[in-house]
mmCIF file with all atom_site columns, C-alpha atoms in Angstrom:
data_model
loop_
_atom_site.group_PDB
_atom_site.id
_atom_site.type_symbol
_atom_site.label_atom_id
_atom_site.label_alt_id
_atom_site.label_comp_id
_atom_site.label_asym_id
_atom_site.label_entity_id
_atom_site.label_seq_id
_atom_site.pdbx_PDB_ins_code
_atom_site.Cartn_x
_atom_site.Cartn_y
_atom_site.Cartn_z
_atom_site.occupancy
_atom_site.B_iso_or_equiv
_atom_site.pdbx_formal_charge
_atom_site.auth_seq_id
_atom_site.auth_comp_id
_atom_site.auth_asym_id
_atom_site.auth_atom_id
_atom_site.pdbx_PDB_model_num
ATOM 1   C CA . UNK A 1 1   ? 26.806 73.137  -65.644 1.00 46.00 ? 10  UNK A CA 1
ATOM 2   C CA . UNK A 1 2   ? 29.548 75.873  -64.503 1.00 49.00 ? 11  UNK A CA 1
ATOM 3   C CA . UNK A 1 3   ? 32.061 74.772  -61.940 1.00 49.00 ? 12  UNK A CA 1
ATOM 4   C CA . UNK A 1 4   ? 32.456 76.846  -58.849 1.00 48.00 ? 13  UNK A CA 1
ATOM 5   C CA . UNK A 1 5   ? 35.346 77.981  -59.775 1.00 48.00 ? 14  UNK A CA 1
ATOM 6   C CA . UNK A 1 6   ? 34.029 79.464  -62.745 1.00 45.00 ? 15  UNK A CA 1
ATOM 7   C CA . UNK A 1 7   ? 31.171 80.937  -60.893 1.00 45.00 ? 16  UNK A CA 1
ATOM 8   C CA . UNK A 1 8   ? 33.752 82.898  -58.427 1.00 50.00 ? 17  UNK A CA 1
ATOM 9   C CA . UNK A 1 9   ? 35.259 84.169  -62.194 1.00 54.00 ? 18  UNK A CA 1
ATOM 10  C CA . UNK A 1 10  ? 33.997 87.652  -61.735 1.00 56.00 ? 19  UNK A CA 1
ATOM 11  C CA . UNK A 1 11  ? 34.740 88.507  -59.174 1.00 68.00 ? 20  UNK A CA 1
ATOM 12  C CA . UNK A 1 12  ? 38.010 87.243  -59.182 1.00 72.00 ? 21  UNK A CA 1
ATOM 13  C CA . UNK A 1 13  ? 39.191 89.093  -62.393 1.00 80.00 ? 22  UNK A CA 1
ATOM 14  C CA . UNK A 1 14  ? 37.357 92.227  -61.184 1.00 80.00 ? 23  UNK A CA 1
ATOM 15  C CA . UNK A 1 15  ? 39.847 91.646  -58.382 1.00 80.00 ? 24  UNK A CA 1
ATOM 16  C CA . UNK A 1 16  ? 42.734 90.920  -60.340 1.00 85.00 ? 25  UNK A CA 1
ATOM 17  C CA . UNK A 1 17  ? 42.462 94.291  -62.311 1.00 88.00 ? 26  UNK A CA 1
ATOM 18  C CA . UNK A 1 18  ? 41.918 96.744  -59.418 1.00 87.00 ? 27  UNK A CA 1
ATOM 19  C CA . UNK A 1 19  ? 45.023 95.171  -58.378 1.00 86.00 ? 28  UNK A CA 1
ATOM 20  C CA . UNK A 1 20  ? 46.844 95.655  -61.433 1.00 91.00 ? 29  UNK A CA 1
ATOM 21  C CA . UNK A 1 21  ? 45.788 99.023  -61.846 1.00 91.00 ? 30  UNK A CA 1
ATOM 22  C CA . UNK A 1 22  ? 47.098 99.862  -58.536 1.00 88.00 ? 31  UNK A CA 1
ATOM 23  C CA . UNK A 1 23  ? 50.413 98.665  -59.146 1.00 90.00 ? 32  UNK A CA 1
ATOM 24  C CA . UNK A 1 24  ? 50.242 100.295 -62.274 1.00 94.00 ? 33  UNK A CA 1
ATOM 25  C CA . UNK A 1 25  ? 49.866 103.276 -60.911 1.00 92.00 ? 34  UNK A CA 1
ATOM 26  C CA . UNK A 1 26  ? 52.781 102.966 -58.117 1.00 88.00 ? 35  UNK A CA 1
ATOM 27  C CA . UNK A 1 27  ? 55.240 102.004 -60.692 1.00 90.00 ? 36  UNK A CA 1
ATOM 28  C CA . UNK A 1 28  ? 54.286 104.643 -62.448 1.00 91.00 ? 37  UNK A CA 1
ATOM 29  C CA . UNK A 1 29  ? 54.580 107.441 -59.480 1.00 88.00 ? 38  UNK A CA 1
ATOM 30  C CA . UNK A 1 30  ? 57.591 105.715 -58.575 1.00 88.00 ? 39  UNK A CA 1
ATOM 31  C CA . UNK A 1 31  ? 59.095 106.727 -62.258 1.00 89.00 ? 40  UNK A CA 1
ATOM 32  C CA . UNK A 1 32  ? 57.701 110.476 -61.738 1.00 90.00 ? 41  UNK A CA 1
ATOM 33  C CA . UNK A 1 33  ? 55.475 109.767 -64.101 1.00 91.00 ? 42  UNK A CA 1
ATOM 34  C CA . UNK A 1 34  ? 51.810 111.519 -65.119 1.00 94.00 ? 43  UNK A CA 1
ATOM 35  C CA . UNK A 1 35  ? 49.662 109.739 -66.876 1.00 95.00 ? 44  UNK A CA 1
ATOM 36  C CA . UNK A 1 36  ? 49.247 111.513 -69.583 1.00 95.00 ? 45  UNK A CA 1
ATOM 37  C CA . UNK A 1 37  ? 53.561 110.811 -70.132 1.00 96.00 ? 46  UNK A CA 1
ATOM 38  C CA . UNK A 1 38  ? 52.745 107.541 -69.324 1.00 96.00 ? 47  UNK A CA 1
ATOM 39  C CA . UNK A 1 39  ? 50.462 107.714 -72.235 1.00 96.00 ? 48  UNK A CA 1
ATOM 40  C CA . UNK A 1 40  ? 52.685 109.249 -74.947 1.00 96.00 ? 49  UNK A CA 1
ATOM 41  C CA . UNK A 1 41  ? 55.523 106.792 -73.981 1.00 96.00 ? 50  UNK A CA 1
ATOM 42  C CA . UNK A 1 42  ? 53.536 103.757 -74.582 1.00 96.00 ? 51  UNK A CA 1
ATOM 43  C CA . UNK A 1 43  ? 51.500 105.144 -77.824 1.00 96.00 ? 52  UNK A CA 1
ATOM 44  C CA . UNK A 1 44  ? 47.896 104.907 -75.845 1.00 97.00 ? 53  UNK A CA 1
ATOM 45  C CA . UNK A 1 45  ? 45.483 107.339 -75.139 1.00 96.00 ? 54  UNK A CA 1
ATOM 46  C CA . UNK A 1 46  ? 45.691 108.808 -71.634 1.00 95.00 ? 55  UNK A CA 1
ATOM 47  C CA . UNK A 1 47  ? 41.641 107.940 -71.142 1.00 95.00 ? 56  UNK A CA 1
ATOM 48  C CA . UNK A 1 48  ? 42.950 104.144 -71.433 1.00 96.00 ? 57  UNK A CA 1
ATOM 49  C CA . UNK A 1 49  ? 46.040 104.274 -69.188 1.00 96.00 ? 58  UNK A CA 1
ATOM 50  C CA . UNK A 1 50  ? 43.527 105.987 -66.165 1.00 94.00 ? 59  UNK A CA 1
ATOM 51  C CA . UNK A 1 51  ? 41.195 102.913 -67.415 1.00 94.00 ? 60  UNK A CA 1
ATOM 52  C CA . UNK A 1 52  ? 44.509 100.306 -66.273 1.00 95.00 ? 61  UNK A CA 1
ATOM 53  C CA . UNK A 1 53  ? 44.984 102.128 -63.565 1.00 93.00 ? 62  UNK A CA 1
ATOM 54  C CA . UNK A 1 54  ? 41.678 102.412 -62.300 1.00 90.00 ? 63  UNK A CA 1
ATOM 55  C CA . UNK A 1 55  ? 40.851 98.775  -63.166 1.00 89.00 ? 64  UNK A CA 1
ATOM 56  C CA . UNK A 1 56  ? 37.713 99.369  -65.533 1.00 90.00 ? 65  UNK A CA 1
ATOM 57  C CA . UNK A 1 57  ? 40.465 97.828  -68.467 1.00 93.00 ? 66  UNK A CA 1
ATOM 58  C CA . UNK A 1 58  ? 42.520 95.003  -68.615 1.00 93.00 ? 67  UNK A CA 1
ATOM 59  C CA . UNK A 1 59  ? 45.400 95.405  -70.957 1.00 96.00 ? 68  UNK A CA 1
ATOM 60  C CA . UNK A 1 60  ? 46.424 92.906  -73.541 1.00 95.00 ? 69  UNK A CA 1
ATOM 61  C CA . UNK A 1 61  ? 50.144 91.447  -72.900 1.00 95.00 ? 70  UNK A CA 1
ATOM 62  C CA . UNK A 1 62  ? 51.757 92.869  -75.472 1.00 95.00 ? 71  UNK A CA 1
ATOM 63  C CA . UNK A 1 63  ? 50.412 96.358  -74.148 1.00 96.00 ? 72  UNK A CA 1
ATOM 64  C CA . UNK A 1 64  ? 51.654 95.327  -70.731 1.00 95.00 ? 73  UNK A CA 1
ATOM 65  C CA . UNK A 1 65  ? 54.758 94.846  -72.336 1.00 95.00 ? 74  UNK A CA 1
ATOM 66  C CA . UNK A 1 66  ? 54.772 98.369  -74.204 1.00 96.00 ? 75  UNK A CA 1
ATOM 67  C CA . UNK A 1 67  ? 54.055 99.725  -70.408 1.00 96.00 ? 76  UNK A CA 1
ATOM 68  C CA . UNK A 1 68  ? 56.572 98.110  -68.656 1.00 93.00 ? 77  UNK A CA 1
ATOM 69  C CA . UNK A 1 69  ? 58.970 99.187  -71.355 1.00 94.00 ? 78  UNK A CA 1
ATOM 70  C CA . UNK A 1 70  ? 57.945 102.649 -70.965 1.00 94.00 ? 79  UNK A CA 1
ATOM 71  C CA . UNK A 1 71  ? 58.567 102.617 -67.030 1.00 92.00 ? 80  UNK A CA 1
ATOM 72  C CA . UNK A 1 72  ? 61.528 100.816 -67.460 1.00 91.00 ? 81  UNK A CA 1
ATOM 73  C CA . UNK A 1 73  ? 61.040 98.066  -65.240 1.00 90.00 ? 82  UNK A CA 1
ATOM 74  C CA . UNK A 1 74  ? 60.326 94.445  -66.314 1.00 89.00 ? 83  UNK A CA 1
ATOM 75  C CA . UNK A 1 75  ? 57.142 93.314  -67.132 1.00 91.00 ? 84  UNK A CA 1
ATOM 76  C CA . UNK A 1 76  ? 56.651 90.873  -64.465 1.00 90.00 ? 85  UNK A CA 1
ATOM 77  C CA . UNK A 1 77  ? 57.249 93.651  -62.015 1.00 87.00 ? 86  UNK A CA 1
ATOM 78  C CA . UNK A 1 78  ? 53.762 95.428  -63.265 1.00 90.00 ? 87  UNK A CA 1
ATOM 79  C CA . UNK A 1 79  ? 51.674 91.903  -61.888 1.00 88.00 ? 88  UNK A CA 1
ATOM 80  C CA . UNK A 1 80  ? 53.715 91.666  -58.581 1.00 84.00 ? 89  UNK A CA 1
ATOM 81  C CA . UNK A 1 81  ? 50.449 92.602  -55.952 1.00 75.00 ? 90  UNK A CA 1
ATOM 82  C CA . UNK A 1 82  ? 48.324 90.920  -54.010 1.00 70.00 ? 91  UNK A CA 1
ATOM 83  C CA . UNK A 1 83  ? 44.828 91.242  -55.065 1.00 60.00 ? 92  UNK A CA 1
ATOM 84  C CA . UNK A 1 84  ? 43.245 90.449  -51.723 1.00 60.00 ? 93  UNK A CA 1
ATOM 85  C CA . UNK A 1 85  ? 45.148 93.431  -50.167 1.00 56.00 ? 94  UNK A CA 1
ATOM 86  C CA . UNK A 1 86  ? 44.866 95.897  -53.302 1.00 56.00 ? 95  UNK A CA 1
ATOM 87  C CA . UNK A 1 87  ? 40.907 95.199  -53.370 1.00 55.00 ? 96  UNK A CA 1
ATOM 88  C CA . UNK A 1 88  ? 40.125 95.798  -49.853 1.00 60.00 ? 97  UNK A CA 1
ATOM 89  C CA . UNK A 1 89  ? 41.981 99.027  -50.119 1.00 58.00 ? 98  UNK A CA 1
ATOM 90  C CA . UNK A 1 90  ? 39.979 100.044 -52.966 1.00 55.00 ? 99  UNK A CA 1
ATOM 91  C CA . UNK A 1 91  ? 36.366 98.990  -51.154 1.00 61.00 ? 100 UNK A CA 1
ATOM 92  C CA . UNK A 1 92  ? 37.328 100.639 -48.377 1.00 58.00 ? 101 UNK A CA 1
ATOM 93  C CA . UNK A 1 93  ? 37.774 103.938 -50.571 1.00 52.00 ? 102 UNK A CA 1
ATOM 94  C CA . UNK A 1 94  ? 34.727 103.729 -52.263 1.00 56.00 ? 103 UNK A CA 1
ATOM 95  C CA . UNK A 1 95  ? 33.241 103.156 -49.026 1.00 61.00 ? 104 UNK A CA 1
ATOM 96  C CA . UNK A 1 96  ? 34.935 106.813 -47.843 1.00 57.00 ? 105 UNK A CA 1
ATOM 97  C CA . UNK A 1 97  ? 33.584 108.305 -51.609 1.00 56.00 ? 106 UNK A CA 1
ATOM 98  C CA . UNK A 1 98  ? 30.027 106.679 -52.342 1.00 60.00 ? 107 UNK A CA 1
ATOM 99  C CA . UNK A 1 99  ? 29.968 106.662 -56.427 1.00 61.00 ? 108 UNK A CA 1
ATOM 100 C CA . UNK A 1 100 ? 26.314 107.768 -57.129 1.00 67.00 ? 109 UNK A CA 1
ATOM 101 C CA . UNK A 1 101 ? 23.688 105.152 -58.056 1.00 68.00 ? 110 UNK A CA 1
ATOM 102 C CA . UNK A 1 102 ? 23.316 106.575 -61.435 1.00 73.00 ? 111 UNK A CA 1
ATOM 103 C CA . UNK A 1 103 ? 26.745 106.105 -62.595 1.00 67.00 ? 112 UNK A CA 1
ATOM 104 C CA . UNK A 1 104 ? 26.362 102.449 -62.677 1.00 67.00 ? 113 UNK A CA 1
ATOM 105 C CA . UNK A 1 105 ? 23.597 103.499 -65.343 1.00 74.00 ? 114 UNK A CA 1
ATOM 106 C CA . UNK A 1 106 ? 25.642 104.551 -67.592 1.00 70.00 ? 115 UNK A CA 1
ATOM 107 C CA . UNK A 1 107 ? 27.410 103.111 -70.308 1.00 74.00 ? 116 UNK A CA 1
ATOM 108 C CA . UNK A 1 108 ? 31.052 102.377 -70.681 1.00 66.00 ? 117 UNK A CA 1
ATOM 109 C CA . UNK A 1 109 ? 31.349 105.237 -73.328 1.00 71.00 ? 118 UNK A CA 1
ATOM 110 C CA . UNK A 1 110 ? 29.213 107.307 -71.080 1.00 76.00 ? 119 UNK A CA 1
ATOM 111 C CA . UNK A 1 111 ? 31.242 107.217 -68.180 1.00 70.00 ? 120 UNK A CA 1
ATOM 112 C CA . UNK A 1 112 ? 34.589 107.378 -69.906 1.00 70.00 ? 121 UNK A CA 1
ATOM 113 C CA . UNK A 1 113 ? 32.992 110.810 -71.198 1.00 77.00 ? 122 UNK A CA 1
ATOM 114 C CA . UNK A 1 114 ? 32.219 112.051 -67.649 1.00 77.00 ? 123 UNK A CA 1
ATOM 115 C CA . UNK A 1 115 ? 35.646 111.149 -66.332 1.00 68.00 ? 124 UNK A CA 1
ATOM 116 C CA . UNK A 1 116 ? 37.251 113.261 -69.254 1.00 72.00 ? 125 UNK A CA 1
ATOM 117 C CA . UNK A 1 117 ? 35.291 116.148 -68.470 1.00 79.00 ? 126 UNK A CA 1
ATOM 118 C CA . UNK A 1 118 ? 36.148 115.383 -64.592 1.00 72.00 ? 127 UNK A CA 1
ATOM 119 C CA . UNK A 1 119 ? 39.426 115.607 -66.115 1.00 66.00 ? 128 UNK A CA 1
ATOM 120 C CA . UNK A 1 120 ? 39.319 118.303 -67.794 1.00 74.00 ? 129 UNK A CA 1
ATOM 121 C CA . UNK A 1 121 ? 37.308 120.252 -64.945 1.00 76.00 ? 130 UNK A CA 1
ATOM 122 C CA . UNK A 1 122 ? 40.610 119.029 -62.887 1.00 71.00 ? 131 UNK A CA 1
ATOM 123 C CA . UNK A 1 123 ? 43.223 120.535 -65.014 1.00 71.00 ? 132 UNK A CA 1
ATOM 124 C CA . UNK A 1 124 ? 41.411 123.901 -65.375 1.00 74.00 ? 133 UNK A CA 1
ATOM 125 C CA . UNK A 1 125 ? 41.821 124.269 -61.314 1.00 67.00 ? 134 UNK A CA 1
ATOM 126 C CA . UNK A 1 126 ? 38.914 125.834 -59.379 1.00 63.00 ? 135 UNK A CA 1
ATOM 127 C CA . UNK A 1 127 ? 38.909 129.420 -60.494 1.00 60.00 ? 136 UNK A CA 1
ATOM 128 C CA . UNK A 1 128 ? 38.098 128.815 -64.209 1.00 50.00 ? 137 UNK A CA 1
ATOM 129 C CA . UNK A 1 129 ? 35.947 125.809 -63.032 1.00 45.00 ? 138 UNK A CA 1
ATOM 130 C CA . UNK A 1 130 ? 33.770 127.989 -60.896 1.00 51.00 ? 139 UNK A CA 1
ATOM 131 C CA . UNK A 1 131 ? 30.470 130.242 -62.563 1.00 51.00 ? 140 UNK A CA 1
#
């Protein structure tokens, strides 16, 4: 029988890595960084650094490592949040963009498909974007 604090797991880590990925992010800013510099400093793929950063990943600790190296800042600095704070910031953004009930269909390799074309669509700017 699970304990309830392994029942609260979830939830918790879910937690945990929208808060990472949020301080990811602001370290990163802070350092005038992109993501896709971010990326080619640390040897990873920019798909995976907008994965940290938008908490659908959790890195391993020697990749957390290779990122704080590559912002130059220590890598305790990169898990100095708090979760409670970061999350309710991010539920109260989804609440502002409702994510369609059909992307929670999808598949991990799915989605991380649709946000490179989302990407991509980004980069090109509206002009080329538009028919």
């Amino acid at each position: 029988m699970a304990d309830d604090a392994s029942m609260d797991r979830p939830s918790t880590d879910r937690k945990l890595l929208i808060a990472f990925g949020s301080r990811l992010r602001a370290v990163r800013d802070a350092a005038g960084l992109t993501q896709a510099r971010l990326a080619e400093r640390a040897s990873l793929k920019t798909a995976t650094v907008s994965l940290y950063e938008n908490g659908r990943l959790s890195p391993t600790l020697s990749t957390l490592c290779v990122l704080a190296r590559s912002l130059g800042v220590p890598p305790a600095s990169l898990l100095e949040f708090d979760p409670a704070v970061t999350a309710e910031a991010v539920a109260a953004l989804h609440a502002e963009v409702p994510v369609p009930d059909e992307w929670s269909a999808l598949t991990d390799d799915h989605r991380l498909l649709m946000w490179k074309l989302v990407q991509a669509l980004a980069r090109r700017g509206p002009s080329e974007a538009e028919p």
